[in-house]
Amino acid sequence: MKAITYTEYGPPDVLKLTEVEKPTPKDHEVLIRVLAASVNPLDWRLLRGRPFFTRLLMGGLRRPKPTRPGVDVAGKVEAVDRSVTAFKPGDEVFGTCRGAFAEYACAVEEKLALKPANIPFEEAAALPVAAISALQALRDKGGVRPGQKVLIDGASGGVGTFAIQIAKQLGAEVTAVCSTGNVDRARSLGADHVIDYTREDFTKSGQRYDLIIAANSHRPIFDYRRALSRDGTYVMIGGGWSQIFQAVFLGPLLSWIGSRKMTFFVAKITRTDLAFLGDLLAAGKIVSVIERRYPLSDVAEAVRYLEDGHAKGKVVITVEHHDV
Ligand SMILES: NC(=O)c1ccc[n+]([C@@H]2O[C@H](COP(=O)([O-])OP(=O)(O)OC[C@H]3O[C@@H](n4cnc5c(N)ncnc54)[C@H](OP(=O)(O)O)[C@@H]3O)[C@@H](O)[C@H]2O)c1
């Protein structure tokens, strides 16, 4: 089968379209005929192998060990291991897997859900990592309640576009922070207020928020703290490395010495949350915002575009099969 692989850390140019052996599902795994995948910052972070400690995640200090990128996937179940109980061949599924940028990929059954019939594969593939991150940051880590004032910084990327919509579904009053070209989209996704960060600094407006979700954080942690209400919560999903380090190491200390909670967060892909979000998508309560679509042969270009840092929503890979 065709798959994107890489054998060294580096820029997207190291990604190559190659012929590899079709994978075989192991314990509790299904084999998926991939029809769509989507790109996440995780893909370029692992590809770069920078900072150096990220190489520990890849299990290769000099060279990456798993050389098949791509996590978000949607497709048809081709085969299942005999231990699998939730799916059968022919089922249409979406979720996360290893090596989604390929014609076939294996996924653990717990990280998949049935795709709603009325949702195209591309829209389902856009959802898993970004929407689950938004949902769990708002609901589980942020404990959002109806009527609360929620600010989403970095509201126009993969996570941010889902965060606006999910926060509205959870009853929040939403303020989205993005650049000028994305203001209208943020509004159309349901944001009650939109702040153009090129013109206005939300940390200096005097407005305070019950919950701040940093989908893409580019400010010192103290700026966010200043914009929180007295018992407010800051949840850092992603952004620059210095912001991530501040949230991981300074966050617990700042939470301990004050009434505001400052936390970092790592998403956990579960079938329950995939199904919950799939239902919202099927009911038209949220939409997958897809800015660009690339064929499998152009994954390097897709990853390069996402790494530039200004994607408007999700970047999707469509996988064509020529064997039937
Ligand atoms: N912790 C976790 O479990 C977890 C899970 C998923 C993702 N993440 C992380 O979350 C982050 C966001 O992921 P993503 O998929 O949303 O990435 P993305 O799609 O690449 O985000 C791009 C968006 O970021 C916005 N942005 C860039 N600079 C900004 C700034 N200075 N202020 C406000 N917005 C800015 C851009 O909007 P403008 O063009 O308007 O600037 C663009 O639309 C990444 O760092 C990712 O690694 C973490």
Coordinates of C-alpha atoms and ligand atoms in Angstrom, one line a residue:
M1 CA 0.0 0.0 0.0
K2 CA 1.0 3.7 -0.3
A3 CA 2.0 5.5 2.9
I4 CA 3.8 8.6 4.0
T5 CA 7.0 7.7 5.9
Y6 CA 10.0 9.5 7.2
T7 CA 13.4 8.1 8.4
E8 CA 15.0 11.3 9.8
Y9 CA 13.9 14.3 11.9
G10 CA 13.5 17.5 9.9
P11 CA 11.3 19.8 7.9
P12 CA 8.2 18.5 6.0
D13 CA 10.5 17.7 3.0
V14 CA 11.6 14.5 4.8
L15 CA 8.1 13.1 4.4
K16 CA 8.0 10.7 1.4
L17 CA 5.2 8.8 -0.3
T18 CA 6.4 5.1 -0.3
E19 CA 5.2 1.6 -0.8
V20 CA 5.0 -0.3 2.5
E21 CA 3.4 -3.5 3.8
K22 CA -0.2 -3.3 4.7
P23 CA -0.4 -3.4 8.6
T24 CA -2.1 -6.3 10.5
P25 CA -4.4 -5.5 13.4
K26 CA -3.1 -6.6 16.8
D27 CA -5.0 -7.1 20.1
H28 CA -8.1 -4.9 20.2
E29 CA -7.2 -3.2 16.9
V30 CA -9.1 -2.8 13.6
L31 CA -7.6 -2.3 10.2
I32 CA -9.1 0.8 8.5
R33 CA -9.2 1.6 4.8
V34 CA -8.4 5.2 5.2
L35 CA -10.6 7.7 3.2
A36 CA -9.6 10.9 5.0
A37 CA -7.1 12.1 7.6
S38 CA -6.4 15.4 9.1
V39 CA -3.2 17.2 10.1
N40 CA -2.4 18.3 13.7
P41 CA 0.4 20.4 15.1
L42 CA 1.5 17.1 16.8
D43 CA 2.5 15.8 13.4
W44 CA 5.0 18.6 12.7
R45 CA 6.2 18.7 16.3
L46 CA 7.1 14.9 16.2
L47 CA 8.5 15.3 12.7
R48 CA 10.9 18.1 13.8
G49 CA 12.1 16.3 16.9
R50 CA 12.6 19.7 18.6
P51 CA 13.0 20.5 21.4
F52 CA 15.2 17.4 21.9
F53 CA 13.0 15.8 24.6
T54 CA 10.2 15.3 22.2
R55 CA 12.4 12.6 20.7
L56 CA 11.8 10.6 23.8
L57 CA 8.1 10.4 22.8
M58 CA 9.2 9.0 19.4
G59 CA 11.5 6.4 21.0
G60 CA 14.4 7.5 18.9
L61 CA 17.1 10.0 19.9
R62 CA 19.0 10.1 16.6
R63 CA 16.3 8.8 14.3
P64 CA 12.6 8.5 14.7
K65 CA 11.3 5.0 15.4
P66 CA 7.7 5.0 14.4
T67 CA 8.1 6.5 10.9
R68 CA 4.4 6.7 9.9
P69 CA 2.8 10.0 10.7
G70 CA -0.8 11.0 10.9
V71 CA -3.2 10.5 13.8
D72 CA -6.8 11.7 12.9
V73 CA -8.5 9.3 10.6
A74 CA -11.9 8.4 9.0
G75 CA -12.5 5.4 6.8
K76 CA -14.1 1.9 6.5
V77 CA -13.2 -1.1 8.7
E78 CA -11.4 -3.6 6.5
A79 CA -10.6 -6.3 9.1
V80 CA -10.7 -6.7 12.9
D81 CA -8.6 -8.7 15.3
R82 CA -10.6 -11.5 16.9
S83 CA -10.5 -9.6 20.3
V84 CA -12.5 -6.6 18.9
T85 CA -16.1 -6.4 20.0
A86 CA -17.2 -2.9 18.9
F87 CA -16.7 -3.0 15.2
K88 CA -17.0 -5.3 12.2
P89 CA -15.7 -5.1 8.6
G90 CA -17.7 -2.5 6.5
D91 CA -18.4 -0.2 9.5
E92 CA -17.6 3.5 8.8
V93 CA -15.5 4.9 11.6
F94 CA -13.5 7.9 12.7
G95 CA -11.0 8.5 15.5
T96 CA -7.3 8.3 16.0
C97 CA -4.7 5.8 14.9
R98 CA -1.0 5.3 14.0
G99 CA 0.0 6.2 10.5
A100 CA -3.2 7.8 9.2
F101 CA -1.4 9.3 6.2
A102 CA -1.7 6.0 4.3
E103 CA -4.1 3.9 2.4
Y104 CA -4.6 1.6 5.4
A105 CA -4.0 2.1 9.2
C106 CA -4.5 0.2 12.4
A107 CA -6.4 1.7 15.3
V108 CA -7.3 0.6 18.8
E109 CA -11.0 0.1 19.1
E110 CA -11.3 2.3 22.1
K111 CA -10.1 5.3 20.0
L112 CA -12.7 4.9 17.3
A113 CA -16.4 5.6 17.0
L114 CA -19.0 4.9 14.3
K115 CA -19.2 7.8 11.8
P116 CA -22.6 9.3 11.6
A117 CA -24.0 8.3 8.1
N118 CA -24.8 11.9 7.1
I119 CA -21.3 13.2 7.8
P120 CA -18.6 13.0 5.0
F121 CA -15.4 11.2 5.8
E122 CA -13.4 14.5 5.5
E123 CA -15.5 16.2 8.1
A124 CA -15.3 13.3 10.5
A125 CA -11.5 13.1 10.0
A126 CA -11.2 16.8 10.9
L127 CA -12.7 16.2 14.3
P128 CA -10.9 13.8 16.7
V129 CA -7.8 15.5 18.2
A130 CA -9.0 19.2 17.8
A131 CA -12.6 18.8 18.9
I132 CA -11.8 16.4 21.8
S133 CA -9.1 18.8 23.0
A134 CA -11.6 21.7 22.9
L135 CA -14.4 19.6 24.6
Q136 CA -12.2 18.2 27.5
A137 CA -10.5 21.6 28.1
L138 CA -13.8 23.3 28.4
R139 CA -15.9 20.7 30.2
D140 CA -13.5 18.6 32.2
K141 CA -10.5 20.8 33.0
G142 CA -12.3 24.2 32.8
G143 CA -15.6 23.0 34.4
V144 CA -17.5 25.5 32.3
R145 CA -21.0 26.3 33.4
P146 CA -23.9 28.0 31.5
G147 CA -23.7 31.7 31.6
Q148 CA -20.0 31.9 32.3
K149 CA -17.7 34.3 30.4
V150 CA -15.3 32.2 28.4
L151 CA -12.4 33.6 26.4
I152 CA -10.8 31.5 23.6
D153 CA -7.3 32.7 22.6
G154 CA -6.2 31.2 19.3
A155 CA -9.8 30.9 18.1
S156 CA -9.3 30.4 14.4
G157 CA -7.2 27.2 14.2
G158 CA -8.3 23.5 14.4
V159 CA -8.9 23.5 18.2
G160 CA -10.1 27.1 18.4
T161 CA -12.9 26.8 15.7
F162 CA -14.3 23.8 17.6
A163 CA -13.8 25.5 21.0
I164 CA -16.0 28.4 20.0
Q165 CA -18.8 26.1 19.0
I166 CA -18.6 23.7 21.9
A167 CA -18.4 26.5 24.4
K168 CA -21.7 27.9 22.9
Q169 CA -23.2 24.4 23.1
L170 CA -22.3 24.2 26.8
G171 CA -24.1 27.6 27.4
A172 CA -21.1 29.9 27.8
E173 CA -20.8 33.6 26.7
V174 CA -17.9 33.3 24.3
T175 CA -15.2 35.8 23.4
A176 CA -13.0 34.7 20.6
V177 CA -9.5 36.2 20.0
C178 CA -8.1 36.0 16.5
S179 CA -6.5 38.1 13.7
T180 CA -8.4 40.5 11.4
G181 CA -9.0 38.0 8.6
N182 CA -10.7 35.5 10.9
V183 CA -13.1 37.9 12.8
D184 CA -16.1 37.2 10.6
R185 CA -15.7 33.4 10.8
A186 CA -15.4 33.5 14.6
R187 CA -18.7 35.4 14.7
S188 CA -20.4 33.0 12.2
L189 CA -19.3 30.1 14.5
G190 CA -21.3 31.6 17.3
A191 CA -18.8 33.8 19.3
D192 CA -20.7 36.5 21.2
H193 CA -17.7 38.9 21.1
V194 CA -14.6 38.8 18.9
I195 CA -11.3 40.6 19.7
D196 CA -8.9 41.2 16.9
Y197 CA -5.5 40.7 18.6
T198 CA -3.8 42.9 16.0
R199 CA -5.8 45.9 17.2
E200 CA -6.8 45.2 20.8
D201 CA -5.1 43.6 23.8
F202 CA -7.7 41.7 25.8
T203 CA -5.4 41.6 28.9
K204 CA -5.6 45.4 29.1
S205 CA -9.3 45.9 28.5
G206 CA -10.3 45.5 32.2
Q207 CA -12.7 42.7 31.2
R208 CA -12.4 39.6 33.4
Y209 CA -13.2 36.0 32.3
D210 CA -14.4 33.0 34.3
L211 CA -12.5 30.7 32.0
I212 CA -9.7 31.3 29.5
I213 CA -8.9 28.5 27.1
A214 CA -5.5 29.1 25.4
A215 CA -6.0 27.1 22.2
N216 CA -2.9 28.8 20.8
S217 CA -1.1 30.7 23.5
H218 CA 1.6 33.3 22.7
R219 CA 1.6 35.4 25.9
P220 CA 3.2 35.1 29.3
I221 CA 1.1 33.2 31.8
F222 CA 0.8 36.3 33.9
D223 CA -1.1 38.1 31.1
Y224 CA -3.8 35.4 31.3
R225 CA -3.9 35.5 35.1
R226 CA -4.6 39.2 35.0
A227 CA -7.6 38.7 32.7
L228 CA -9.2 36.0 35.0
S229 CA -12.0 36.7 37.4
R230 CA -11.2 36.1 41.1
D231 CA -11.9 32.4 41.0
G232 CA -11.3 32.0 37.3
T233 CA -9.5 29.2 35.5
Y234 CA -6.9 29.2 32.8
V235 CA -6.5 26.1 30.7
M236 CA -3.5 25.9 28.4
I237 CA -4.0 23.6 25.4
G238 CA -1.1 24.6 23.2
G239 CA 1.0 27.3 21.7
G240 CA 4.7 28.2 22.0
W241 CA 7.1 26.1 23.9
S242 CA 7.8 28.8 26.4
Q243 CA 4.0 29.1 27.1
I244 CA 3.8 25.3 27.5
F245 CA 6.7 25.3 30.0
Q246 CA 5.2 28.2 32.0
A247 CA 1.8 26.4 32.2
V248 CA 3.4 23.1 33.2
F249 CA 5.9 24.4 35.8
L250 CA 4.6 27.9 36.9
G251 CA 0.9 27.0 36.7
P252 CA 0.7 24.7 39.8
L253 CA 2.7 27.3 41.8
L254 CA 0.4 30.2 40.8
S255 CA -2.7 28.1 41.5
W256 CA -1.3 27.3 44.9
I257 CA -0.6 30.9 46.0
G258 CA -3.8 32.4 44.6
S259 CA -7.5 31.8 44.0
R260 CA -7.2 31.5 40.2
K261 CA -6.4 28.1 38.7
M262 CA -3.7 27.9 36.0
T263 CA -3.4 24.5 34.4
F264 CA -2.0 22.7 31.4
F265 CA -4.0 20.0 29.8
V266 CA -3.5 16.9 27.6
A267 CA -6.4 15.5 25.7
K268 CA -7.4 11.8 26.0
I269 CA -9.1 10.2 23.0
T270 CA -12.2 8.2 24.1
R271 CA -15.0 6.5 22.2
T272 CA -17.5 8.2 24.4
D273 CA -16.3 11.7 23.6
L274 CA -15.9 10.9 19.9
A275 CA -19.5 9.6 19.8
F276 CA -20.7 12.7 21.7
L277 CA -19.0 15.0 19.2
G278 CA -20.1 12.9 16.2
D279 CA -23.7 13.4 17.4
L280 CA -23.2 17.2 17.6
L281 CA -21.8 17.1 14.1
A282 CA -24.6 14.9 12.7
A283 CA -27.2 17.2 14.3
G284 CA -25.6 20.3 12.8
K285 CA -24.9 21.7 16.2
I286 CA -21.2 22.0 15.4
V287 CA -19.4 22.0 12.0
S288 CA -15.9 21.0 11.0
V289 CA -14.2 24.1 9.5
I290 CA -12.0 22.7 6.7
E291 CA -9.8 25.3 5.0
R292 CA -7.7 23.1 2.7
R293 CA -7.7 19.6 1.3
Y294 CA -4.7 17.8 0.0
P295 CA -4.2 14.4 -1.7
L296 CA -2.0 11.8 0.0
S297 CA 0.9 12.7 -2.3
D298 CA 0.9 16.3 -0.9
V299 CA 1.1 15.6 2.8
A300 CA 4.4 17.4 3.1
E301 CA 2.8 20.5 1.7
A302 CA -0.2 20.2 4.1
V303 CA 2.1 19.8 7.1
R304 CA 4.2 22.8 5.9
Y305 CA 1.1 24.9 5.6
L306 CA -0.1 24.0 9.1
E307 CA 3.3 24.6 10.6
D308 CA 3.2 28.2 9.3
G309 CA 0.7 28.7 12.1
H310 CA -2.2 30.5 10.5
A311 CA -4.5 27.7 9.2
K312 CA -8.1 28.7 9.4
G313 CA -9.7 25.6 10.8
K314 CA -8.5 22.2 9.7
V315 CA -6.3 20.9 7.0
V316 CA -7.5 17.6 5.6
I317 CA -5.9 14.8 3.6
T318 CA -8.1 12.9 1.2
V319 CA -7.1 9.4 0.3
E320 CA -8.0 7.9 -3.0
H321 CA -7.9 4.1 -3.7
H322 CA -7.2 2.8 -7.2
D323 CA -7.6 -0.9 -6.4
V324 CA -11.4 -1.2 -7.2
Ligands
LIG1 N1 -2.6 19.6 25.0 C1 -3.2 18.9 24.1 O1 -3.7 17.7 24.4 C2 -3.3 19.4 22.7 C3 -4.2 18.8 21.8 C4 -4.4 19.4 20.5 C5 -3.6 20.5 20.2 N2 -2.7 21.0 21.1 C6 -1.9 22.1 20.7 O2 -2.8 23.2 20.6 C7 -2.3 24.2 19.7 C8 -3.3 24.6 18.7 O3 -3.7 23.5 17.9 P1 -4.5 23.7 16.6 O4 -4.8 22.4 16.0 O5 -5.6 24.7 16.8 O6 -3.3 24.5 15.7 P2 -3.5 25.3 14.4 O7 -4.7 24.9 13.7 O8 -2.2 25.3 13.7 O9 -3.7 26.8 14.9 C9 -3.5 27.8 14.0 C10 -4.2 29.1 14.5 O10 -3.5 29.7 15.6 C11 -3.8 31.1 15.5 N3 -2.7 31.9 16.1 C12 -1.5 31.9 15.6 N4 -0.8 32.9 16.3 C13 -1.7 33.4 17.2 C14 -1.6 34.5 18.2 N5 -0.5 35.1 18.4 N6 -2.7 34.8 18.9 C15 -3.9 34.1 18.7 N7 -4.0 33.1 17.8 C16 -2.9 32.8 17.0 C17 -4.0 31.4 14.1 O11 -4.9 32.4 14.0 P3 -4.6 33.8 13.3 O12 -4.2 33.4 11.9 O13 -5.9 34.5 13.4 O14 -3.5 34.3 14.1 C18 -4.4 30.1 13.4 O15 -5.7 30.1 13.0 C19 -1.0 23.6 19.1 O16 0.1 24.1 19.8 C20 -1.1 22.1 19.4 O17 0.1 21.5 19.5 C21 -2.5 20.4 22.3

